Short mmCIF file of N, CA and C in Angstrom, two decimals:
data_model
loop_
_atom_site.label_atom_id
_atom_site.label_comp_id
_atom_site.label_asym_id
_atom_site.label_seq_id
_atom_site.Cartn_x
_atom_site.Cartn_y
_atom_site.Cartn_z
N MET I 16 0.73 -1.33 -0.45
CA MET I 16 0.00 0.30 -0.15
C MET I 16 1.11 1.26 0.33
N GLY I 17 0.99 2.03 -1.26
CA GLY I 17 2.06 2.75 -1.61
C GLY I 17 0.87 4.05 -0.95
N SER I 18 1.11 5.54 -0.63
CA SER I 18 1.31 6.01 -0.43
C SER I 18 0.60 7.01 -1.19
N GLU I 19 -0.55 8.04 -1.46
CA GLU I 19 -0.94 8.77 -2.69
C GLU I 19 -0.15 10.19 -2.26
N VAL I 20 0.26 10.62 -3.25
CA VAL I 20 0.74 12.51 -2.64
C VAL I 20 -0.14 13.02 -3.31
N GLU I 21 -0.82 13.92 -2.65
CA GLU I 21 -1.89 14.69 -3.95
C GLU I 21 -1.49 15.98 -3.84
N MET I 22 -1.32 16.23 -5.56
CA MET I 22 -0.29 17.12 -6.12
C MET I 22 -1.48 18.24 -6.89
N ALA I 23 -0.84 20.16 -6.78
CA ALA I 23 -1.87 20.69 -6.39
C ALA I 23 -2.14 20.99 -8.42
N THR I 24 -3.44 21.30 -8.52
CA THR I 24 -3.61 20.97 -10.31
C THR I 24 -3.72 23.18 -10.27
N TYR I 25 -3.13 23.20 -11.19
CA TYR I 25 -3.41 24.57 -11.99
C TYR I 25 -3.61 24.88 -13.55
N ALA I 26 -4.35 26.33 -12.79
CA ALA I 26 -5.02 26.51 -14.15
C ALA I 26 -4.12 27.79 -15.18
N VAL I 27 -4.09 27.57 -16.25
CA VAL I 27 -2.99 28.44 -17.09
C VAL I 27 -3.27 29.71 -16.50
N ASN I 28 -2.23 31.16 -16.27
CA ASN I 28 -3.15 32.52 -16.44
C ASN I 28 -2.83 32.95 -16.99
N GLU I 29 -3.82 33.02 -18.20
CA GLU I 29 -4.01 33.59 -19.42
C GLU I 29 -3.17 35.53 -19.72
N ASP I 30 -3.44 36.22 -18.59
CA ASP I 30 -3.02 36.95 -17.27
C ASP I 30 -1.46 37.08 -18.25
N ALA I 31 -1.19 36.34 -17.22
CA ALA I 31 1.03 35.57 -17.89
C ALA I 31 1.09 35.61 -19.64
N VAL I 32 0.37 35.71 -20.09
CA VAL I 32 0.32 34.94 -21.77
C VAL I 32 0.13 36.01 -22.10
N ALA I 33 -0.10 36.46 -21.80
CA ALA I 33 -0.91 38.13 -22.51
C ALA I 33 0.79 38.68 -22.14
N HIS I 34 0.90 38.97 -21.48
CA HIS I 34 2.65 39.77 -20.53
C HIS I 34 3.20 39.63 -20.98
N ALA I 35 3.32 38.20 -21.56
CA ALA I 35 4.88 37.45 -22.01
C ALA I 35 5.11 37.70 -23.14
N ARG I 36 4.06 38.28 -23.70
CA ARG I 36 3.77 38.03 -25.21
C ARG I 36 4.24 39.40 -25.89
N ARG I 37 3.80 40.39 -24.27
CA ARG I 37 3.69 41.60 -24.63
C ARG I 37 5.24 42.24 -24.54
N LEU I 38 6.09 41.82 -23.65
CA LEU I 38 7.66 41.52 -23.38
C LEU I 38 8.27 40.88 -24.70
N ILE I 39 8.04 40.05 -25.09
CA ILE I 39 8.68 40.03 -26.27
C ILE I 39 8.60 40.20 -27.52
N ASP I 40 7.26 40.90 -27.79
CA ASP I 40 6.94 42.13 -28.88
C ASP I 40 7.69 43.20 -28.78
N LYS I 41 8.24 43.35 -27.24
CA LYS I 41 8.71 44.06 -26.50
C LYS I 41 10.53 44.19 -27.27
N ARG I 42 10.58 43.12 -27.44
CA ARG I 42 11.92 43.34 -27.12
C ARG I 42 12.65 42.83 -25.93
N GLN I 43 11.70 42.43 -24.42
CA GLN I 43 12.01 43.06 -23.28
C GLN I 43 12.23 41.11 -22.88
N TYR I 44 13.53 40.82 -23.44
CA TYR I 44 13.34 38.77 -22.88
C TYR I 44 15.02 38.61 -23.09
N VAL I 45 15.49 37.40 -22.52
CA VAL I 45 16.38 37.36 -22.21
C VAL I 45 16.66 35.72 -23.28
N LEU I 46 18.25 35.74 -23.83
CA LEU I 46 18.00 34.28 -24.68
C LEU I 46 18.52 33.80 -24.30
N ASP I 47 20.03 33.57 -22.79
CA ASP I 47 21.17 33.30 -22.82
C ASP I 47 21.29 33.21 -21.39
N SER I 48 20.51 32.65 -20.90
CA SER I 48 20.46 33.03 -19.15
C SER I 48 20.75 31.38 -18.45
N ASP I 49 21.13 31.46 -17.15
CA ASP I 49 21.72 30.34 -16.48
C ASP I 49 20.43 30.28 -15.29
N TRP I 50 18.73 29.83 -15.74
CA TRP I 50 17.86 30.25 -15.10
C TRP I 50 18.54 29.59 -13.32
N GLY I 51 19.27 29.59 -12.90
CA GLY I 51 19.26 28.66 -11.55
C GLY I 51 19.83 30.00 -10.74
N GLU I 52 21.24 31.19 -12.04
CA GLU I 52 21.28 31.92 -10.94
C GLU I 52 20.78 32.77 -11.19
N VAL I 53 19.88 33.63 -12.25
CA VAL I 53 19.13 35.13 -12.37
C VAL I 53 17.33 34.59 -11.78
N GLN I 54 17.18 33.31 -11.46
CA GLN I 54 15.47 32.73 -11.10
C GLN I 54 15.35 34.08 -9.66
N PRO I 55 14.40 34.38 -9.58
CA PRO I 55 13.82 35.52 -8.74
C PRO I 55 13.62 34.34 -7.24
N GLY I 56 13.63 34.98 -6.33
CA GLY I 56 14.60 34.19 -5.08
C GLY I 56 13.28 34.90 -4.04
N PRO I 57 13.16 34.27 -2.90
CA PRO I 57 12.12 35.31 -2.34
C PRO I 57 12.49 36.81 -1.42
N GLU I 58 13.73 36.71 -1.44
CA GLU I 58 13.59 38.46 -1.64
C GLU I 58 13.81 40.08 -2.70
N ASP I 59 13.81 38.74 -3.64
CA ASP I 59 13.03 39.79 -4.83
C ASP I 59 11.89 39.94 -4.78
N GLU I 60 10.99 37.95 -4.30
CA GLU I 60 9.78 38.19 -4.64
C GLU I 60 8.56 38.84 -3.67
N ASN I 61 9.44 39.56 -2.24
CA ASN I 61 9.30 40.21 -1.56
C ASN I 61 9.40 41.77 -1.56
N ALA I 62 10.45 42.13 -2.98
CA ALA I 62 10.17 43.60 -2.49
C ALA I 62 9.93 43.67 -3.80
N PHE I 63 9.53 43.30 -5.38
CA PHE I 63 8.57 43.89 -6.44
C PHE I 63 7.86 43.81 -5.12
N LEU I 64 6.78 42.64 -4.75
CA LEU I 64 5.70 43.29 -4.08
C LEU I 64 5.35 44.62 -3.12
N SER I 65 6.73 44.50 -2.45
CA SER I 65 6.41 45.20 -2.02
C SER I 65 6.38 46.98 -2.56
N ARG I 66 6.47 46.96 -3.92
CA ARG I 66 6.20 47.90 -5.31
C ARG I 66 4.73 47.88 -5.47
N HIS I 67 4.45 46.94 -6.10
CA HIS I 67 3.72 46.02 -6.85
C HIS I 67 2.57 45.13 -6.11
N THR I 68 1.79 45.32 -7.09
CA THR I 68 0.12 44.32 -6.38
C THR I 68 -0.12 43.37 -7.03
N TRP I 69 -0.44 42.55 -6.57
CA TRP I 69 -0.87 40.61 -6.70
C TRP I 69 -1.46 40.55 -8.28
N ASP I 70 -1.64 41.30 -8.32
CA ASP I 70 -1.60 41.48 -9.56
C ASP I 70 -0.57 41.22 -10.58
N ASP I 71 0.54 42.43 -10.77
CA ASP I 71 1.27 42.43 -11.09
C ASP I 71 2.02 41.20 -11.24
N TYR I 72 2.14 40.43 -9.03
CA TYR I 72 2.89 39.17 -9.55
C TYR I 72 2.60 37.89 -10.10
N ALA I 73 1.36 38.18 -10.71
CA ALA I 73 0.56 37.40 -11.24
C ALA I 73 0.89 37.24 -12.02
N ALA I 74 1.34 37.95 -13.06
CA ALA I 74 1.20 37.85 -14.69
C ALA I 74 2.70 37.89 -15.08
N TRP I 75 3.78 37.19 -14.06
CA TRP I 75 4.80 36.54 -13.88
C TRP I 75 5.05 35.58 -13.92
N HIS I 76 3.59 34.78 -13.59
CA HIS I 76 3.47 33.41 -13.66
C HIS I 76 2.43 32.24 -14.10
N LEU I 77 2.81 31.90 -15.00
CA LEU I 77 2.30 30.59 -15.53
C LEU I 77 1.15 29.77 -15.83
N GLY I 78 1.14 29.38 -14.05
CA GLY I 78 -0.11 28.89 -13.49
C GLY I 78 -0.21 29.46 -12.20
N LEU I 79 -1.25 29.15 -12.00
CA LEU I 79 -1.92 29.23 -10.89
C LEU I 79 -2.99 27.85 -10.18
N ALA I 80 -2.02 28.29 -9.36
CA ALA I 80 -3.24 27.11 -8.06
C ALA I 80 -4.27 27.17 -7.70
N GLU I 81 -5.47 26.37 -8.21
CA GLU I 81 -6.40 26.61 -7.77
C GLU I 81 -6.73 25.70 -6.74
N GLY I 82 -7.62 26.91 -6.32
CA GLY I 82 -8.71 26.94 -5.00
C GLY I 82 -7.38 27.44 -4.09
N ALA I 83 -6.02 28.12 -3.88
CA ALA I 83 -5.42 28.85 -2.98
C ALA I 83 -5.56 30.16 -3.07
N ASN I 84 -5.50 31.14 -1.77
CA ASN I 84 -5.78 31.97 -2.29
C ASN I 84 -4.64 33.16 -2.98
N PRO I 85 -5.79 34.10 -3.67
CA PRO I 85 -4.97 34.82 -4.58
C PRO I 85 -3.82 35.89 -4.31
N GLU I 86 -3.93 36.48 -2.34
CA GLU I 86 -2.81 37.06 -2.51
C GLU I 86 -2.12 36.40 -1.32
N THR I 87 -1.63 35.11 -1.83
CA THR I 87 0.06 34.30 -1.34
C THR I 87 0.44 33.86 -3.07
N LYS I 88 2.12 33.91 -2.58
CA LYS I 88 2.71 32.53 -3.36
C LYS I 88 2.53 31.73 -3.14
N ALA I 89 1.87 31.03 -2.71
CA ALA I 89 1.60 29.31 -2.67
C ALA I 89 0.67 29.48 -3.98
N ARG I 90 -0.43 30.43 -4.49
CA ARG I 90 -0.95 30.64 -5.07
C ARG I 90 -0.49 30.32 -7.04
N HIS I 91 0.60 31.20 -6.23
CA HIS I 91 1.38 30.61 -8.07
C HIS I 91 2.44 30.80 -8.37
N ALA I 92 2.50 29.41 -10.01
CA ALA I 92 3.67 28.83 -9.80
C ALA I 92 3.79 29.18 -11.49
N PHE I 93 5.50 28.59 -11.91
CA PHE I 93 5.46 28.75 -13.21
C PHE I 93 6.32 29.35 -13.17
N VAL I 94 7.02 30.52 -12.39
CA VAL I 94 7.20 32.16 -12.93
C VAL I 94 8.59 32.14 -14.38
N ILE I 95 8.42 32.99 -14.98
CA ILE I 95 8.53 33.27 -16.87
C ILE I 95 9.49 34.19 -16.78
N GLY I 96 9.73 34.89 -15.57
CA GLY I 96 11.26 35.57 -15.95
C GLY I 96 12.26 36.04 -14.62
N ASP I 97 12.59 37.25 -14.57
CA ASP I 97 13.45 37.39 -13.18
C ASP I 97 12.50 39.25 -12.66
N LEU I 98 11.34 38.96 -13.48
CA LEU I 98 10.11 39.87 -13.13
C LEU I 98 10.95 41.41 -13.46
N ARG I 99 11.16 41.36 -14.65
CA ARG I 99 11.78 42.77 -15.29
C ARG I 99 11.59 42.28 -16.59
N ARG I 100 11.86 41.09 -17.27
CA ARG I 100 12.47 40.21 -18.57
C ARG I 100 11.59 38.98 -19.16
N VAL I 101 11.11 38.20 -19.24
CA VAL I 101 11.39 37.05 -20.14
C VAL I 101 12.65 36.20 -20.55
N HIS I 102 12.48 34.74 -19.95
CA HIS I 102 14.20 34.33 -19.61
C HIS I 102 13.06 33.34 -20.58
N ARG I 103 14.04 33.16 -21.50
CA ARG I 103 13.85 31.75 -22.18
C ARG I 103 14.29 30.35 -21.30
N SER I 104 15.48 30.69 -20.32
CA SER I 104 15.99 29.04 -19.55
C SER I 104 14.88 28.67 -19.24
N ALA I 105 13.85 30.38 -18.30
CA ALA I 105 12.44 30.31 -17.58
C ALA I 105 11.18 29.27 -18.15
N LEU I 106 11.67 29.59 -19.72
CA LEU I 106 10.14 29.05 -19.81
C LEU I 106 10.43 27.14 -20.47
N ILE I 107 12.50 27.56 -20.75
CA ILE I 107 12.43 25.85 -21.06
C ILE I 107 11.91 25.24 -19.37
N ALA I 108 12.65 25.89 -18.41
CA ALA I 108 12.00 25.39 -16.94
C ALA I 108 10.20 25.36 -16.73
N CYS I 109 9.40 25.88 -17.18
CA CYS I 109 8.05 25.58 -16.95
C CYS I 109 7.93 24.50 -18.21
N VAL I 110 8.49 24.27 -18.79
CA VAL I 110 8.21 23.37 -19.77
C VAL I 110 8.08 22.12 -19.23
N TYR I 111 9.47 21.86 -18.60
CA TYR I 111 10.28 20.48 -18.14
C TYR I 111 8.96 20.45 -16.94
N ARG I 112 9.87 21.02 -16.04
CA ARG I 112 8.19 21.08 -14.82
C ARG I 112 7.20 20.55 -14.86
N ALA I 113 5.79 21.51 -15.98
CA ALA I 113 4.91 20.72 -15.81
C ALA I 113 4.99 19.69 -16.36
N SER I 114 5.70 19.41 -17.41
CA SER I 114 6.01 18.33 -18.04
C SER I 114 5.93 16.90 -17.01
N GLU I 115 7.53 17.17 -16.86
CA GLU I 115 6.78 16.18 -15.61
C GLU I 115 6.00 15.98 -14.62
N TRP I 116 5.43 17.09 -14.25
CA TRP I 116 4.56 16.60 -12.82
C TRP I 116 2.81 16.38 -13.46
N ARG I 117 2.78 16.63 -15.09
CA ARG I 117 1.71 16.36 -15.80
C ARG I 117 0.50 17.49 -15.82
N HIS I 118 0.94 18.77 -15.70
CA HIS I 118 0.23 19.75 -16.07
C HIS I 118 0.28 19.93 -17.47
N LYS I 119 -0.55 19.49 -18.18
CA LYS I 119 -0.19 19.89 -19.45
C LYS I 119 -0.60 21.24 -20.69
N GLN I 120 -1.55 21.63 -19.74
CA GLN I 120 -1.58 22.78 -20.20
C GLN I 120 -1.05 23.98 -19.90
N VAL I 121 -0.18 24.33 -18.96
CA VAL I 121 0.61 24.98 -18.04
C VAL I 121 2.40 24.82 -19.80
N GLU I 122 2.46 23.67 -19.06
CA GLU I 122 2.62 22.69 -20.84
C GLU I 122 3.07 24.03 -21.79
N LEU I 123 1.69 23.74 -22.08
CA LEU I 123 1.75 23.94 -24.10
C LEU I 123 1.76 26.01 -23.90
N ALA I 124 1.21 26.51 -22.67
CA ALA I 124 1.29 27.67 -22.62
C ALA I 124 3.21 27.55 -22.99
N ALA I 125 3.63 27.70 -22.02
CA ALA I 125 5.21 28.11 -21.88
C ALA I 125 5.74 27.12 -23.03
N HIS I 126 5.43 25.98 -23.97
CA HIS I 126 6.37 25.91 -24.93
C HIS I 126 5.47 27.13 -26.12
N ASP I 127 4.23 27.28 -26.60
CA ASP I 127 3.98 28.02 -27.64
C ASP I 127 4.78 29.71 -27.16
N LEU I 128 4.97 29.79 -25.84
CA LEU I 128 5.60 31.26 -25.35
C LEU I 128 7.43 31.29 -26.19
N LEU I 129 7.79 29.86 -25.71
CA LEU I 129 8.77 29.79 -26.23
C LEU I 129 9.19 30.03 -27.96
#
């Protein structure tokens, strides 16, 4: 008898998709970066949230955890950039993670942005 791990379910954040497309159209992206080095950490996120709204924060995340409080970091997943520019390496990470955990719609949204 194995234990079942309950996995969060995510809806695609269409506002984040639109935000990413606008940034890409404006050439506000980084093609070559080490995502492990440039990915925003908790301090970066807190600094961003001190100057921006939760909607602004959400615009950087392709996935929204269903049932989570909208004004919590736990609600937001699959970050697409450094909170300034979209990173190709972030989108690749989103495709990989979403595929790994079977979040097909998020995977497809990230793949389409690539």
